[in-house]
Amino acid sequence: MELFSKKGKRNMKKIAIIGAGIGGLTAGIYLQNNGYQVTIFEKNDHPGGKMDSIRENGFKFDMGPTIVMMPDIYKKPFEDTNVNYEDYFTMKKINPFMDVVTNNQKIPLSSDLTDIAHEFEAFGENEMLGFLNYLADIYNKYLIAKKILFIAVFVARKIFLILKHYGMLIN
């Protein structure tokens, strides 16, 4: 799989990546951009990993994230390698983004808080208060996860640079 490279292919060190999920593809992008000849092996006939879906009997089941909450993370490898992500995929805001069915009633979920408030307040003011409390709790967890993710990326990048400096990466 050809990724992005700012260096010529002559005398490039070779590296293999197992799995064409989001992690394998991202690692491949950074490695190739740093002068490595990257080969990615995937057991399926298409990339995706946990971002895959199964289609059966007219239904679609997502194997991973249905909703992209942090689009900047998906865009970052492209920005870091001076490649326009829009040449490879399009992010589109869909509203409502899903329907929830409860007690045989379909409730459209919007990404607009005012629309959500209208839906929940139809069930009573306490329902909206409960939802806002849930949002506050989940947002706090999101901030914690975001910090951990950025720390992990920072540490992984430092380890890569140390290994590269000491010539310890695979030839």
PDB file of C-alpha atoms in Angstrom:
ATOM      1  CA  MET A   1       0.000   0.000   0.000  1.00  0.00           C
ATOM      2  CA  GLU A   2       1.571   3.280  -1.108  1.00  0.00           C
ATOM      3  CA  LEU A   3       1.312   6.014   1.480  1.00  0.00           C
ATOM      4  CA  PHE A   4       2.823   9.488   1.643  1.00  0.00           C
ATOM      5  CA  SER A   5       6.561  10.043   1.433  1.00  0.00           C
ATOM      6  CA  LYS A   6       8.635  13.200   1.300  1.00  0.00           C
ATOM      7  CA  LYS A   7      11.813  11.223   0.547  1.00  0.00           C
ATOM      8  CA  GLY A   8      12.897   9.163  -2.455  1.00  0.00           C
ATOM      9  CA  LYS A   9      12.532   5.366  -2.476  1.00  0.00           C
ATOM     10  CA  ARG A  10      16.201   4.630  -3.082  1.00  0.00           C
ATOM     11  CA  ASN A  11      17.894   3.053  -0.042  1.00  0.00           C
ATOM     12  CA  MET A  12      14.733   3.281   2.068  1.00  0.00           C
ATOM     13  CA  LYS A  13      14.581   0.999   5.099  1.00  0.00           C
ATOM     14  CA  LYS A  14      11.725  -1.496   4.882  1.00  0.00           C
ATOM     15  CA  ILE A  15       9.127  -2.022   7.565  1.00  0.00           C
ATOM     16  CA  ALA A  16       6.011  -4.210   7.694  1.00  0.00           C
ATOM     17  CA  ILE A  17       2.823  -3.397   9.546  1.00  0.00           C
ATOM     18  CA  ILE A  18       0.250  -6.046  10.413  1.00  0.00           C
ATOM     19  CA  GLY A  19      -3.294  -4.701  10.159  1.00  0.00           C
ATOM     20  CA  ALA A  20      -4.832  -1.943   8.042  1.00  0.00           C
ATOM     21  CA  GLY A  21      -6.982  -0.518  10.794  1.00  0.00           C
ATOM     22  CA  ILE A  22      -6.781   3.113  11.828  1.00  0.00           C
ATOM     23  CA  GLY A  23      -3.646   2.424  13.931  1.00  0.00           C
ATOM     24  CA  GLY A  24      -1.795   0.514  11.205  1.00  0.00           C
ATOM     25  CA  LEU A  25      -2.661   3.057   8.530  1.00  0.00           C
ATOM     26  CA  THR A  26      -1.652   5.974  10.753  1.00  0.00           C
ATOM     27  CA  ALA A  27       1.643   4.318  11.694  1.00  0.00           C
ATOM     28  CA  GLY A  28       2.269   3.657   7.999  1.00  0.00           C
ATOM     29  CA  ILE A  29       1.639   7.278   7.085  1.00  0.00           C
ATOM     30  CA  TYR A  30       4.132   8.569   9.655  1.00  0.00           C
ATOM     31  CA  LEU A  31       6.757   5.928   8.910  1.00  0.00           C
ATOM     32  CA  GLN A  32       6.628   6.436   5.150  1.00  0.00           C
ATOM     33  CA  ASN A  33       6.714  10.195   5.604  1.00  0.00           C
ATOM     34  CA  ASN A  34       9.906   9.677   7.626  1.00  0.00           C
ATOM     35  CA  GLY A  35      11.633   7.754   4.865  1.00  0.00           C
ATOM     36  CA  TYR A  36      10.629   4.128   5.400  1.00  0.00           C
ATOM     37  CA  GLN A  37       9.295   1.822   2.690  1.00  0.00           C
ATOM     38  CA  VAL A  38       6.092   0.561   4.311  1.00  0.00           C
ATOM     39  CA  THR A  39       4.145  -2.589   3.508  1.00  0.00           C
ATOM     40  CA  ILE A  40       0.840  -3.112   5.296  1.00  0.00           C
ATOM     41  CA  PHE A  41      -0.641  -6.613   5.581  1.00  0.00           C
ATOM     42  CA  GLU A  42      -4.382  -6.989   6.205  1.00  0.00           C
ATOM     43  CA  LYS A  43      -6.309 -10.240   6.642  1.00  0.00           C
ATOM     44  CA  ASN A  44      -9.513  -8.779   5.167  1.00  0.00           C
ATOM     45  CA  ASP A  45      -9.963  -7.744   1.566  1.00  0.00           C
ATOM     46  CA  HIS A  46     -10.257  -4.088   2.630  1.00  0.00           C
ATOM     47  CA  PRO A  47      -8.813  -1.717   5.241  1.00  0.00           C
ATOM     48  CA  GLY A  48     -10.755  -0.523   8.237  1.00  0.00           C
ATOM     49  CA  GLY A  49     -10.162  -2.723  11.258  1.00  0.00           C
ATOM     50  CA  LYS A  50     -12.545  -1.671  14.005  1.00  0.00           C
ATOM     51  CA  MET A  51     -13.998   0.975  11.688  1.00  0.00           C
ATOM     52  CA  ASP A  52     -15.596  -1.773   9.597  1.00  0.00           C
ATOM     53  CA  SER A  53     -19.229  -2.714   9.197  1.00  0.00           C
ATOM     54  CA  ILE A  54     -21.193  -5.859   8.447  1.00  0.00           C
ATOM     55  CA  ARG A  55     -24.069  -5.764   5.988  1.00  0.00           C
ATOM     56  CA  GLU A  56     -26.537  -8.596   6.202  1.00  0.00           C
ATOM     57  CA  ASN A  57     -30.198  -9.030   5.233  1.00  0.00           C
ATOM     58  CA  GLY A  58     -30.552  -5.320   4.447  1.00  0.00           C
ATOM     59  CA  PHE A  59     -29.132  -4.208   7.814  1.00  0.00           C
ATOM     60  CA  LYS A  60     -25.846  -2.486   8.573  1.00  0.00           C
ATOM     61  CA  PHE A  61     -23.987  -3.123  11.831  1.00  0.00           C
ATOM     62  CA  ASP A  62     -21.037  -0.889  12.690  1.00  0.00           C
ATOM     63  CA  MET A  63     -18.116  -2.736  14.259  1.00  0.00           C
ATOM     64  CA  GLY A  64     -16.646   0.422  15.749  1.00  0.00           C
ATOM     65  CA  PRO A  65     -17.369   4.112  15.974  1.00  0.00           C
ATOM     66  CA  THR A  66     -20.570   5.250  14.321  1.00  0.00           C
ATOM     67  CA  ILE A  67     -20.102   8.842  15.347  1.00  0.00           C
ATOM     68  CA  VAL A  68     -16.789  10.650  14.945  1.00  0.00           C
ATOM     69  CA  MET A  69     -16.503  12.854  18.023  1.00  0.00           C
ATOM     70  CA  MET A  70     -12.930  14.038  17.500  1.00  0.00           C
ATOM     71  CA  PRO A  71     -12.498  14.667  13.751  1.00  0.00           C
ATOM     72  CA  ASP A  72      -9.205  16.508  14.289  1.00  0.00           C
ATOM     73  CA  ILE A  73      -7.553  13.236  15.335  1.00  0.00           C
ATOM     74  CA  TYR A  74      -8.459  11.707  11.960  1.00  0.00           C
ATOM     75  CA  LYS A  75      -7.179  14.791  10.125  1.00  0.00           C
ATOM     76  CA  LYS A  76      -3.891  15.131  12.054  1.00  0.00           C
ATOM     77  CA  PRO A  77      -1.768  12.510  10.193  1.00  0.00           C
ATOM     78  CA  PHE A  78      -2.693  14.191   6.919  1.00  0.00           C
ATOM     79  CA  GLU A  79      -1.866  17.658   8.241  1.00  0.00           C
ATOM     80  CA  ASP A  80       1.438  16.391   9.697  1.00  0.00           C
ATOM     81  CA  THR A  81       2.445  15.056   6.270  1.00  0.00           C
ATOM     82  CA  ASN A  82       1.156  18.054   4.282  1.00  0.00           C
ATOM     83  CA  VAL A  83      -1.532  15.988   2.559  1.00  0.00           C
ATOM     84  CA  ASN A  84      -5.124  17.138   2.092  1.00  0.00           C
ATOM     85  CA  TYR A  85      -7.364  14.610   3.883  1.00  0.00           C
ATOM     86  CA  GLU A  86     -10.242  15.629   1.609  1.00  0.00           C
ATOM     87  CA  ASP A  87      -8.417  13.874  -1.246  1.00  0.00           C
ATOM     88  CA  TYR A  88      -9.098  10.599   0.633  1.00  0.00           C
ATOM     89  CA  PHE A  89     -12.341  11.010   2.571  1.00  0.00           C
ATOM     90  CA  THR A  90     -15.128  13.454   3.318  1.00  0.00           C
ATOM     91  CA  MET A  91     -16.578  14.223   6.721  1.00  0.00           C
ATOM     92  CA  LYS A  92     -20.210  15.165   6.582  1.00  0.00           C
ATOM     93  CA  LYS A  93     -22.375  16.344   9.446  1.00  0.00           C
ATOM     94  CA  ILE A  94     -25.634  14.404   9.481  1.00  0.00           C
ATOM     95  CA  ASN A  95     -28.587  15.697  11.460  1.00  0.00           C
ATOM     96  CA  PRO A  96     -30.323  13.897  13.048  1.00  0.00           C
ATOM     97  CA  PHE A  97     -27.415  11.468  13.325  1.00  0.00           C
ATOM     98  CA  MET A  98     -29.473   8.526  14.625  1.00  0.00           C
ATOM     99  CA  ASP A  99     -32.865   7.472  15.858  1.00  0.00           C
ATOM    100  CA  VAL A 100     -33.381   5.841  19.236  1.00  0.00           C
ATOM    101  CA  VAL A 101     -36.380   3.542  19.600  1.00  0.00           C
ATOM    102  CA  THR A 102     -37.815   3.095  23.071  1.00  0.00           C
ATOM    103  CA  ASN A 103     -41.293   1.861  24.035  1.00  0.00           C
ATOM    104  CA  ASN A 104     -42.113   1.637  20.315  1.00  0.00           C
ATOM    105  CA  GLN A 105     -41.431   5.355  19.938  1.00  0.00           C
ATOM    106  CA  LYS A 106     -38.757   6.674  17.576  1.00  0.00           C
ATOM    107  CA  ILE A 107     -36.757   9.634  18.903  1.00  0.00           C
ATOM    108  CA  PRO A 108     -34.450  11.438  16.460  1.00  0.00           C
ATOM    109  CA  LEU A 109     -31.137  12.448  18.031  1.00  0.00           C
ATOM    110  CA  SER A 110     -29.749  15.699  16.773  1.00  0.00           C
ATOM    111  CA  SER A 111     -26.278  17.160  17.144  1.00  0.00           C
ATOM    112  CA  ASP A 112     -27.988  20.444  17.998  1.00  0.00           C
ATOM    113  CA  LEU A 113     -28.599  20.807  21.751  1.00  0.00           C
ATOM    114  CA  THR A 114     -31.703  22.950  21.226  1.00  0.00           C
ATOM    115  CA  ASP A 115     -33.290  20.218  19.102  1.00  0.00           C
ATOM    116  CA  ILE A 116     -32.375  17.590  21.693  1.00  0.00           C
ATOM    117  CA  ALA A 117     -33.865  19.737  24.458  1.00  0.00           C
ATOM    118  CA  HIS A 118     -37.136  19.933  22.519  1.00  0.00           C
ATOM    119  CA  GLU A 119     -37.278  16.144  22.191  1.00  0.00           C
ATOM    120  CA  PHE A 120     -36.481  15.440  25.865  1.00  0.00           C
ATOM    121  CA  GLU A 121     -38.722  18.184  27.245  1.00  0.00           C
ATOM    122  CA  ALA A 122     -41.631  16.504  25.475  1.00  0.00           C
ATOM    123  CA  PHE A 123     -41.187  13.756  28.097  1.00  0.00           C
ATOM    124  CA  GLY A 124     -40.829  16.221  30.994  1.00  0.00           C
ATOM    125  CA  GLU A 125     -38.372  18.794  32.322  1.00  0.00           C
ATOM    126  CA  ASN A 126     -36.650  16.248  34.571  1.00  0.00           C
ATOM    127  CA  GLU A 127     -35.784  14.163  31.510  1.00  0.00           C
ATOM    128  CA  MET A 128     -33.813  17.036  30.012  1.00  0.00           C
ATOM    129  CA  LEU A 129     -32.113  17.701  33.349  1.00  0.00           C
ATOM    130  CA  GLY A 130     -31.071  14.051  33.523  1.00  0.00           C
ATOM    131  CA  PHE A 131     -29.724  14.235  29.977  1.00  0.00           C
ATOM    132  CA  LEU A 132     -27.743  17.405  30.757  1.00  0.00           C
ATOM    133  CA  ASN A 133     -26.242  15.694  33.824  1.00  0.00           C
ATOM    134  CA  TYR A 134     -25.320  12.746  31.601  1.00  0.00           C
ATOM    135  CA  LEU A 135     -23.698  15.104  29.077  1.00  0.00           C
ATOM    136  CA  ALA A 136     -21.661  16.773  31.838  1.00  0.00           C
ATOM    137  CA  ASP A 137     -20.453  13.371  33.083  1.00  0.00           C
ATOM    138  CA  ILE A 138     -19.592  12.023  29.636  1.00  0.00           C
ATOM    139  CA  TYR A 139     -17.871  15.277  28.655  1.00  0.00           C
ATOM    140  CA  ASN A 140     -15.652  15.038  31.731  1.00  0.00           C
ATOM    141  CA  LYS A 141     -14.720  11.467  30.707  1.00  0.00           C
ATOM    142  CA  TYR A 142     -14.032  12.716  27.174  1.00  0.00           C
ATOM    143  CA  LEU A 143     -11.604  15.354  28.501  1.00  0.00           C
ATOM    144  CA  ILE A 144      -9.780  12.719  30.564  1.00  0.00           C
ATOM    145  CA  ALA A 145      -9.580  10.323  27.582  1.00  0.00           C
ATOM    146  CA  LYS A 146      -8.394  13.117  25.311  1.00  0.00           C
ATOM    147  CA  LYS A 147      -5.543  13.965  27.692  1.00  0.00           C
ATOM    148  CA  ILE A 148      -4.545  10.307  27.952  1.00  0.00           C
ATOM    149  CA  LEU A 149      -4.678   9.897  24.164  1.00  0.00           C
ATOM    150  CA  PHE A 150      -2.503  12.936  23.533  1.00  0.00           C
ATOM    151  CA  ILE A 151      -0.032  11.796  26.201  1.00  0.00           C
ATOM    152  CA  ALA A 152       0.112   8.341  24.561  1.00  0.00           C
ATOM    153  CA  VAL A 153       0.735   9.876  21.132  1.00  0.00           C
ATOM    154  CA  PHE A 154       3.433  12.150  22.556  1.00  0.00           C
ATOM    155  CA  VAL A 155       5.175   9.239  24.322  1.00  0.00           C
ATOM    156  CA  ALA A 156       4.937   6.994  21.231  1.00  0.00           C
ATOM    157  CA  ARG A 157       6.426   9.722  19.050  1.00  0.00           C
ATOM    158  CA  LYS A 158       9.302  10.251  21.509  1.00  0.00           C
ATOM    159  CA  ILE A 159      10.006   6.495  21.584  1.00  0.00           C
ATOM    160  CA  PHE A 160      10.012   6.418  17.770  1.00  0.00           C
ATOM    161  CA  LEU A 161      12.479   9.310  17.604  1.00  0.00           C
ATOM    162  CA  ILE A 162      14.762   7.719  20.216  1.00  0.00           C
ATOM    163  CA  LEU A 163      14.759   4.376  18.385  1.00  0.00           C
ATOM    164  CA  LYS A 164      15.397   6.119  15.077  1.00  0.00           C
ATOM    165  CA  HIS A 165      18.256   8.156  16.576  1.00  0.00           C
ATOM    166  CA  TYR A 166      19.980   5.055  17.929  1.00  0.00           C
ATOM    167  CA  GLY A 167      19.324   3.042  14.742  1.00  0.00           C
ATOM    168  CA  MET A 168      17.176   0.528  16.577  1.00  0.00           C
ATOM    169  CA  LEU A 169      14.285   0.394  14.124  1.00  0.00           C
ATOM    170  CA  ILE A 170      13.878  -2.633  11.865  1.00  0.00           C
ATOM    171  CA  ASN A 171      15.887  -2.597   8.641  1.00  0.00           C
TER     172      ASN A 171
END
